[in-house]
XYZ file of C-alpha atoms in Angstrom:
91
model
C -107.084 -44.488 -196.299
C -108.886 -43.755 -193.048
C -106.818 -40.469 -192.390
C -107.383 -39.138 -195.939
C -110.636 -37.220 -195.117
C -108.718 -35.120 -192.666
C -105.923 -34.129 -195.059
C -108.170 -32.348 -197.545
C -109.273 -32.767 -201.227
C -106.112 -34.291 -202.628
C -106.465 -37.851 -203.949
C -105.361 -40.682 -201.673
C -102.887 -42.716 -203.544
C -103.125 -46.535 -203.072
C -99.923 -48.057 -204.245
C -100.006 -51.806 -205.168
C -98.170 -54.508 -207.197
C -100.432 -54.034 -210.209
C -100.537 -50.929 -212.484
C -104.282 -50.202 -211.982
C -107.605 -51.644 -211.094
C -108.335 -54.232 -213.781
C -111.605 -55.893 -215.057
C -110.180 -59.231 -213.881
C -106.962 -60.393 -212.088
C -104.003 -59.441 -214.303
C -101.809 -62.187 -212.789
C -104.182 -64.920 -214.006
C -105.649 -63.395 -217.030
C -103.240 -62.105 -219.761
C -106.153 -60.213 -221.579
C -107.143 -58.349 -218.496
C -107.987 -54.682 -219.236
C -107.018 -51.693 -216.907
C -109.990 -49.618 -215.824
C -108.945 -46.036 -215.914
C -111.897 -44.326 -214.125
C -114.411 -45.683 -211.650
C -116.927 -44.252 -209.342
C -116.805 -44.890 -205.605
C -119.768 -47.305 -206.061
C -118.007 -49.303 -208.768
C -114.868 -49.731 -206.768
C -116.948 -50.722 -203.773
C -118.758 -53.358 -205.896
C -115.389 -54.834 -207.167
C -114.006 -54.922 -203.684
C -117.101 -56.604 -202.332
C -116.967 -59.220 -205.108
C -113.442 -60.232 -204.285
C -111.108 -57.853 -206.105
C -108.040 -57.724 -203.948
C -106.481 -54.521 -205.081
C -108.448 -52.401 -202.612
C -109.853 -53.500 -199.222
C -113.585 -53.242 -198.942
C -113.280 -51.056 -195.948
C -111.027 -48.646 -197.687
C -113.373 -48.442 -200.577
C -116.363 -47.835 -198.197
C -114.607 -45.080 -196.306
C -113.529 -43.310 -199.474
C -117.108 -43.320 -200.784
C -118.635 -42.244 -197.457
C -116.317 -39.239 -197.059
C -115.975 -38.449 -200.879
C -112.276 -38.961 -200.905
C -110.849 -39.253 -204.408
C -108.534 -42.236 -204.896
C -105.900 -43.110 -207.244
C -104.711 -46.743 -207.519
C -101.316 -47.168 -209.206
C -98.497 -49.672 -209.271
C -95.322 -49.087 -207.144
C -93.340 -48.567 -210.351
C -95.506 -45.684 -211.694
C -94.722 -42.096 -211.416
C -97.548 -40.231 -209.533
C -96.978 -37.194 -211.873
C -97.958 -39.390 -214.818
C -101.684 -38.875 -215.279
C -101.809 -41.854 -217.741
C -101.061 -44.307 -214.973
C -103.394 -46.070 -212.607
C -107.114 -45.936 -211.931
C -108.818 -42.727 -210.734
C -111.874 -43.136 -208.393
C -114.191 -40.358 -207.898
C -113.158 -36.636 -208.228
C -110.999 -35.476 -211.144
C -107.391 -36.602 -212.061
């Protein structure tokens, strides 16, 4: 995440064990809903409130440098634009 600003405008992919950023922990709540688009501020708020999918510092750096992020599960195809959560920028 910290090197992404130097690499240009392509989204930084954050690969995790869940398919996207959710409105609550999908491992504890079967009715958790994926959030498909977020602003950098929304992601930072979620990280600060304890969401563990993205580290607070990674969310802060992405916002500060305007780096678009994409959070997706390790089983997803990066070419499938229906997968994951896009943060800032455009998919």
